[in-house]
Coordinates of C-alpha atoms in Angstrom, one line a residue:
M1 CA 76.1 33.1 40.1
A2 CA 76.5 36.8 40.5
P3 CA 73.8 39.0 39.0
P4 CA 74.5 41.2 36.2
A5 CA 76.4 44.4 37.2
G6 CA 73.8 46.6 35.9
R7 CA 70.9 45.1 37.9
L8 CA 73.2 45.1 41.0
R9 CA 73.8 48.7 40.5
W10 CA 70.0 49.4 40.3
H11 CA 69.1 47.5 43.5
H12 CA 72.1 49.4 45.4
C13 CA 70.5 52.6 44.2
A14 CA 67.0 51.6 45.1
A15 CA 68.1 50.3 48.6
A16 CA 70.0 53.6 49.2
E17 CA 66.8 55.7 48.5
V18 CA 64.5 53.8 50.7
K19 CA 62.4 56.2 53.0
N20 CA 59.4 55.8 55.2
E21 CA 56.1 55.8 53.2
P22 CA 54.2 59.1 53.6
I23 CA 51.0 58.8 55.5
L24 CA 48.1 60.2 53.5
E25 CA 45.4 62.4 55.2
F26 CA 42.3 61.5 53.0
K27 CA 41.2 65.1 53.2
H28 CA 37.8 65.9 51.4
G29 CA 38.5 66.4 47.7
S30 CA 41.8 64.6 47.6
P31 CA 42.5 61.8 45.1
E32 CA 43.4 59.2 47.8
R33 CA 40.0 59.8 49.5
A34 CA 38.0 59.3 46.2
A35 CA 40.0 56.2 45.4
L36 CA 39.4 54.7 48.8
Q37 CA 35.5 55.7 48.8
K38 CA 35.3 53.8 45.5
A39 CA 37.1 50.8 46.7
L40 CA 34.8 50.8 49.7
E41 CA 31.7 51.0 47.6
D42 CA 32.9 48.2 45.4
L43 CA 33.2 46.0 48.3
K44 CA 29.7 46.7 49.9
G45 CA 27.6 43.5 50.0
K46 CA 30.3 41.8 48.2
T47 CA 31.5 38.3 49.4
E48 CA 35.0 37.3 47.9
E49 CA 35.8 33.7 47.4
I50 CA 39.1 33.0 48.9
P51 CA 40.7 29.5 48.3
C52 CA 43.6 27.9 49.8
V53 CA 46.6 28.2 47.5
V54 CA 48.8 25.1 47.6
G55 CA 51.6 24.2 45.1
G56 CA 50.5 27.2 43.0
E57 CA 46.9 25.8 42.7
E58 CA 43.7 27.3 44.2
V59 CA 42.2 24.5 46.1
W60 CA 38.7 24.3 47.9
T61 CA 38.0 21.9 50.8
K62 CA 34.5 20.9 52.2
D63 CA 35.3 22.9 55.3
V64 CA 33.8 26.3 54.2
R65 CA 33.8 29.4 56.5
Y66 CA 32.9 33.0 56.4
Q67 CA 34.6 36.2 57.6
L68 CA 32.1 38.7 58.9
S69 CA 32.4 42.5 59.0
P70 CA 32.8 43.1 62.7
F71 CA 30.5 46.1 62.5
H72 CA 28.0 44.8 60.1
H73 CA 27.5 41.2 60.8
S74 CA 25.2 40.4 58.0
H75 CA 27.9 41.1 55.5
K76 CA 30.0 38.1 54.8
V77 CA 33.2 39.7 53.3
A78 CA 35.0 36.6 52.7
K79 CA 34.1 32.9 51.8
Y80 CA 37.1 30.7 52.5
C81 CA 38.1 27.2 53.6
Y82 CA 40.1 25.4 56.1
A83 CA 43.1 23.4 54.8
G84 CA 42.9 19.9 56.5
E85 CA 45.7 17.5 57.2
E86 CA 45.9 16.2 53.7
L87 CA 46.1 19.5 52.1
L88 CA 48.5 20.9 54.8
N89 CA 50.7 17.8 53.9
R90 CA 50.6 18.7 50.4
A91 CA 51.5 22.3 51.2
I92 CA 54.5 21.1 53.1
N93 CA 55.5 18.9 50.2
A94 CA 55.1 21.6 47.7
A95 CA 57.1 24.1 49.7
M96 CA 60.0 21.7 50.2
S97 CA 60.0 20.9 46.4
A98 CA 60.8 24.7 45.7
R99 CA 63.2 25.2 48.7
R100 CA 66.6 24.7 47.0
E101 CA 66.1 26.5 43.9
W102 CA 64.6 29.6 45.8
D103 CA 67.4 29.6 48.4
L104 CA 70.1 29.7 45.4
K105 CA 68.3 32.6 43.8
P106 CA 70.3 35.6 44.1
V107 CA 69.1 37.9 47.0
E108 CA 69.0 40.8 44.6
D109 CA 66.3 38.9 42.6
R110 CA 64.2 38.3 45.8
A111 CA 64.7 41.8 47.0
Q112 CA 63.2 43.0 43.8
I113 CA 60.0 41.2 44.3
F114 CA 59.6 43.0 47.6
F115 CA 60.4 46.4 46.2
K116 CA 57.9 45.9 43.6
A117 CA 55.1 44.6 45.9
A118 CA 56.0 47.9 48.0
D119 CA 55.4 50.0 44.8
L120 CA 52.1 48.3 44.1
L121 CA 50.9 48.8 47.6
S122 CA 52.0 52.4 47.5
G123 CA 50.1 53.0 44.2
P124 CA 47.4 51.0 42.5
R125 CA 46.8 48.6 45.2
R126 CA 46.6 51.0 48.1
A127 CA 43.0 51.7 48.2
E128 CA 42.1 48.1 47.7
I129 CA 44.1 47.0 50.7
L130 CA 42.9 49.8 52.8
A131 CA 39.3 49.1 52.1
K132 CA 39.6 45.3 52.9
T133 CA 41.4 46.2 56.1
M134 CA 38.5 48.5 57.1
I135 CA 35.6 46.4 56.0
G136 CA 37.2 43.1 57.3
Q137 CA 38.9 44.1 60.5
G138 CA 36.9 47.2 61.6
K139 CA 39.9 49.7 61.3
T140 CA 39.1 53.4 60.9
V141 CA 40.7 55.0 57.7
I142 CA 43.8 56.4 59.7
Q143 CA 44.4 53.0 61.5
A144 CA 44.2 51.2 58.3
E145 CA 46.5 53.7 56.4
I146 CA 49.3 53.5 59.1
D147 CA 48.9 49.7 59.2
A148 CA 48.0 48.2 55.8
A149 CA 49.7 50.9 53.7
A150 CA 52.6 52.7 55.4
E151 CA 53.9 50.0 57.7
L152 CA 53.4 47.1 55.3
I153 CA 55.2 49.1 52.5
D154 CA 58.0 50.0 55.0
F155 CA 58.4 46.4 55.9
F156 CA 58.9 45.3 52.4
R157 CA 61.2 48.2 51.4
F158 CA 63.4 48.2 54.4
N159 CA 63.5 44.4 54.7
A160 CA 64.7 44.3 51.1
K161 CA 67.3 47.1 51.7
Y162 CA 68.6 45.3 54.8
A163 CA 68.8 42.0 53.0
L164 CA 70.9 43.6 50.3
Q165 CA 73.2 45.1 52.8
L166 CA 73.6 42.0 54.9
Q167 CA 75.3 40.3 52.0
H168 CA 78.2 42.8 52.4
E169 CA 78.7 42.1 56.2
Q170 CA 81.5 39.6 56.2
P171 CA 83.9 38.5 58.9
I172 CA 87.3 40.0 59.2
S173 CA 90.1 38.3 57.1
V174 CA 93.8 38.4 57.8
P175 CA 96.6 37.2 55.7
I176 CA 97.0 34.6 54.8
S177 CA 93.4 33.4 55.5
T178 CA 89.9 34.6 54.0
N179 CA 86.9 34.2 56.0
T180 CA 83.5 34.4 54.1
M181 CA 80.0 34.3 55.4
V182 CA 77.2 32.7 53.1
Y183 CA 73.6 33.8 54.1
R184 CA 71.1 31.1 53.2
G185 CA 67.6 30.1 54.0
L186 CA 66.9 27.2 56.7
E187 CA 66.8 23.5 55.6
G188 CA 62.9 23.2 55.8
F189 CA 60.0 25.5 55.9
I190 CA 58.8 28.3 58.0
A191 CA 55.3 28.4 59.4
A192 CA 53.8 32.1 59.6
V193 CA 50.9 32.5 62.0
S194 CA 49.7 35.9 61.8
P195 CA 47.0 37.9 63.8
F196 CA 43.8 39.8 62.9
N197 CA 44.9 43.2 64.2
F198 CA 47.7 44.3 61.8
T199 CA 47.4 43.5 58.1
A200 CA 51.1 44.6 58.1
I201 CA 52.1 41.7 60.3
G202 CA 50.6 39.1 58.1
G203 CA 52.6 40.2 55.2
N204 CA 55.9 40.6 57.3
L205 CA 55.5 37.3 59.1
A206 CA 55.2 35.4 55.8
G207 CA 57.3 37.8 53.6
A208 CA 60.5 38.3 55.7
P209 CA 61.3 34.6 55.7
A210 CA 60.6 34.3 52.0
L211 CA 62.8 37.3 51.2
M212 CA 65.8 35.6 53.0
G213 CA 65.5 32.4 51.0
N214 CA 62.9 30.4 52.9
V215 CA 59.7 28.6 51.9
V216 CA 56.6 29.4 54.1
L217 CA 53.3 28.1 55.0
W218 CA 51.3 31.1 55.8
K219 CA 48.2 30.6 58.3
P220 CA 46.3 34.0 58.4
S221 CA 43.7 34.7 61.1
D222 CA 40.2 33.8 60.3
T223 CA 39.3 37.5 60.9
A224 CA 41.8 39.0 58.5
I225 CA 41.5 36.6 55.7
L226 CA 40.2 39.3 53.2
S227 CA 43.1 41.7 53.5
N228 CA 45.8 38.9 53.9
Y229 CA 44.8 37.3 50.7
A230 CA 45.0 40.7 49.1
V231 CA 48.6 40.9 50.2
Y232 CA 49.3 37.6 49.0
K233 CA 47.9 38.4 45.8
V234 CA 50.2 41.5 45.5
L235 CA 53.1 39.4 46.2
Q236 CA 52.3 37.2 43.3
E237 CA 51.7 40.1 41.0
A238 CA 55.1 41.4 42.0
G239 CA 56.8 38.2 40.9
L240 CA 56.8 35.8 43.8
P241 CA 57.1 32.3 42.2
P242 CA 54.5 29.6 43.0
N243 CA 55.4 27.2 46.1
I244 CA 57.4 29.8 47.9
I245 CA 54.4 30.9 50.2
Q246 CA 51.4 28.5 50.6
F247 CA 48.4 30.3 51.7
V248 CA 46.5 27.9 54.1
P249 CA 43.8 29.1 56.5
A250 CA 43.3 26.2 58.9
D251 CA 41.9 25.4 62.3
G252 CA 44.8 26.4 64.8
P253 CA 45.1 23.0 66.6
V254 CA 45.3 21.0 63.3
F255 CA 47.7 23.4 61.8
G256 CA 49.9 23.2 65.0
D257 CA 49.9 19.5 65.0
M258 CA 50.7 19.3 61.2
I259 CA 53.8 21.7 61.3
T260 CA 55.2 20.5 64.5
G261 CA 54.8 16.9 63.4
S262 CA 56.7 17.5 60.1
E263 CA 60.5 16.6 60.1
H264 CA 61.0 19.6 57.8
L265 CA 59.9 22.2 60.2
S266 CA 62.7 24.9 60.5
G267 CA 60.9 27.8 62.2
I268 CA 57.8 29.5 63.5
N269 CA 57.1 33.2 63.0
F270 CA 54.1 33.9 65.2
T271 CA 52.1 36.7 66.4
G272 CA 49.2 35.8 68.8
S273 CA 48.3 34.6 72.2
M274 CA 50.8 33.7 74.9
P275 CA 48.8 30.3 75.6
T276 CA 49.0 29.2 71.8
F277 CA 52.8 30.1 71.5
R278 CA 53.6 28.2 74.7
H279 CA 51.7 25.3 73.4
L280 CA 53.5 25.3 70.1
W281 CA 56.9 25.5 72.0
K282 CA 55.9 22.6 74.2
Q283 CA 54.9 20.5 71.0
I284 CA 58.3 21.2 69.4
S285 CA 60.3 20.4 72.7
E286 CA 58.5 17.2 72.9
K287 CA 59.6 16.1 69.3
L288 CA 63.1 17.3 69.0
E289 CA 64.3 14.0 67.9
R290 CA 62.1 14.2 64.8
Y291 CA 63.4 17.2 63.1
R292 CA 66.2 17.6 60.8
T293 CA 67.2 20.6 62.3
F294 CA 66.6 22.7 65.4
P295 CA 63.4 24.8 64.7
R296 CA 63.7 28.3 65.3
L297 CA 60.9 30.0 67.1
A298 CA 60.0 33.8 67.1
G299 CA 56.9 34.8 68.9
E300 CA 55.4 38.1 69.8
C301 CA 52.5 37.7 72.2
G302 CA 51.7 41.4 73.0
G303 CA 51.7 42.5 76.7
K304 CA 50.8 45.5 78.9
N305 CA 51.8 48.8 77.6
F306 CA 51.9 51.6 80.2
H307 CA 52.3 55.4 80.2
F308 CA 54.6 57.1 82.8
V309 CA 53.7 60.6 83.3
H310 CA 56.5 62.8 84.8
K311 CA 55.7 65.8 86.9
S312 CA 57.4 68.1 84.1
A313 CA 54.9 66.6 81.4
D314 CA 52.7 68.7 79.1
I315 CA 49.2 67.6 80.3
E316 CA 47.6 68.0 77.0
S317 CA 50.1 65.9 75.3
A318 CA 49.9 63.2 78.0
V319 CA 46.1 63.1 77.7
N320 CA 45.9 63.1 74.0
G321 CA 48.6 60.2 73.7
A322 CA 46.7 58.2 76.5
I323 CA 43.4 58.5 74.8
R324 CA 44.8 57.6 71.3
S325 CA 46.8 54.7 72.6
A326 CA 44.1 53.3 74.8
F327 CA 41.2 53.6 72.4
E328 CA 42.2 53.8 68.9
Y329 CA 41.3 50.4 67.3
S330 CA 39.3 49.6 70.5
G331 CA 42.7 49.0 72.3
Q332 CA 43.2 45.8 70.1
K333 CA 47.0 46.1 69.9
C334 CA 50.2 45.6 71.9
S335 CA 50.6 49.3 71.7
A336 CA 47.3 50.1 73.6
C337 CA 47.8 51.9 76.9
S338 CA 46.3 49.8 79.7
R339 CA 48.1 51.5 82.7
L340 CA 48.9 55.0 83.4
Y341 CA 51.1 56.3 86.2
A342 CA 50.8 60.0 87.1
P343 CA 52.1 62.2 89.9
D344 CA 49.7 63.1 92.6
S345 CA 50.4 66.8 91.7
L346 CA 49.0 66.3 88.2
W347 CA 46.4 63.8 88.6
P348 CA 43.3 65.8 89.3
Q349 CA 44.0 67.9 86.0
I350 CA 44.9 64.8 83.9
K351 CA 41.8 62.9 85.2
A352 CA 39.6 65.8 84.5
R353 CA 41.0 66.1 80.9
L354 CA 40.9 62.3 80.3
L355 CA 37.1 62.2 81.2
E356 CA 36.5 65.2 78.9
E357 CA 38.3 63.7 75.9
H358 CA 36.9 60.3 76.6
G359 CA 33.3 61.8 76.2
K360 CA 34.2 63.1 72.8
I361 CA 35.2 59.6 71.4
K362 CA 32.9 59.0 68.3
V363 CA 32.1 55.2 67.9
G364 CA 30.6 54.0 64.7
N365 CA 30.9 52.6 61.3
P366 CA 34.4 53.5 59.9
V367 CA 33.3 53.0 56.3
D368 CA 30.3 55.3 56.3
D369 CA 31.9 57.9 58.4
F370 CA 35.6 58.7 58.2
S371 CA 35.4 60.7 61.3
T372 CA 34.8 57.7 63.3
F373 CA 37.4 57.4 66.0
M374 CA 36.7 53.8 67.4
S375 CA 34.7 51.0 65.6
A376 CA 33.5 47.5 66.8
V377 CA 36.0 44.8 68.1
I378 CA 36.9 42.1 65.9
D379 CA 34.2 39.5 67.1
E380 CA 32.0 38.2 69.9
K381 CA 34.8 36.5 71.8
A382 CA 36.7 39.8 71.9
S383 CA 33.5 41.7 72.9
T384 CA 33.2 39.4 75.9
S385 CA 36.7 39.7 76.8
R386 CA 36.6 43.6 76.8
L387 CA 33.4 43.5 79.1
L388 CA 35.4 41.5 81.4
Q389 CA 38.4 43.7 81.4
G390 CA 36.2 46.7 82.0
R391 CA 34.6 45.1 85.0
V392 CA 38.1 44.3 86.5
S393 CA 39.2 48.0 85.9
S394 CA 36.1 49.4 87.6
D395 CA 36.7 47.0 90.6
C396 CA 40.3 48.1 90.9
A397 CA 39.4 51.7 90.8
A398 CA 36.8 51.3 93.4
C399 CA 39.3 49.7 95.6

């Protein structure tokens, strides 16, 4: 059924006007700084209770966990629970019960939800999502702003814009034949497995498939529960119906076994470690006869980012770029510079300036001091990993 003409025109107009979300500066005296400081104050010492959400119902299991603030370990920012096998099976059934109706809903209606969610994040929910990303994931104000606000808003708006445009991409027809492409969701559920380091990735891994007519099981990272649940609630507030996205924190191996063991698995949308994605891929390959369709796997596993400095480069620009890339958010992202190639002619100057700027890096609590440049790594496991990487780098430099 085609949507009313007036609504269709509104969507075309909205899509045509989509622009990148402006990045706010949070200067002293600015309204956004005041709003964020209030949101941060409201969260101090608070533990938010976050259930699994299955079939539109909030469910608590006996496997209760806590998310700790990475720079204030005594602060339990969230109390949540793991979904076990029984609850994950319920989530799959609930998702499948809603799949057909959601897939048949006009894309204009689905896009409307994501446009509204972006508006909520841009306006009344911005301070909340930033504060929860800062306290829960240890991000500085600027790192939270470019992630949990600007990038996530852009994901929702541009995804919706392109989903609307895609409907008009049709194969060529020549007399006497007419060729038509129908865009529809997959005939099963999508498993969205999201990481801790970008709130935006969580919203996008679960949101993009839902926008395109799919039902989703969203397993957020244990160390990003607080912010990811806030994104989930924003989608609900924007009109996302129950059962379209099931919010199911879970033990990784249990979740992997359940989704790959279901005949209804249609795809995995994943960001995380290479060993985990390889394991999921192997599990699926060993069970191909079980599935109703061939599951689609989309995985982003980071990598080694490098900077290549040309002899004509501006030294200050190269140094500032390298420092920011390598040390912002403690290097916990795929865009973090871990290699720098410089010509012999520039290296003495670059090295001197790198050491000078490195010495100015301010490490601390990003909530109490907005001038903090680098905060704590996400957890003890990450801390051990960083120490080992530092030893390897020092040994290599000595060689």
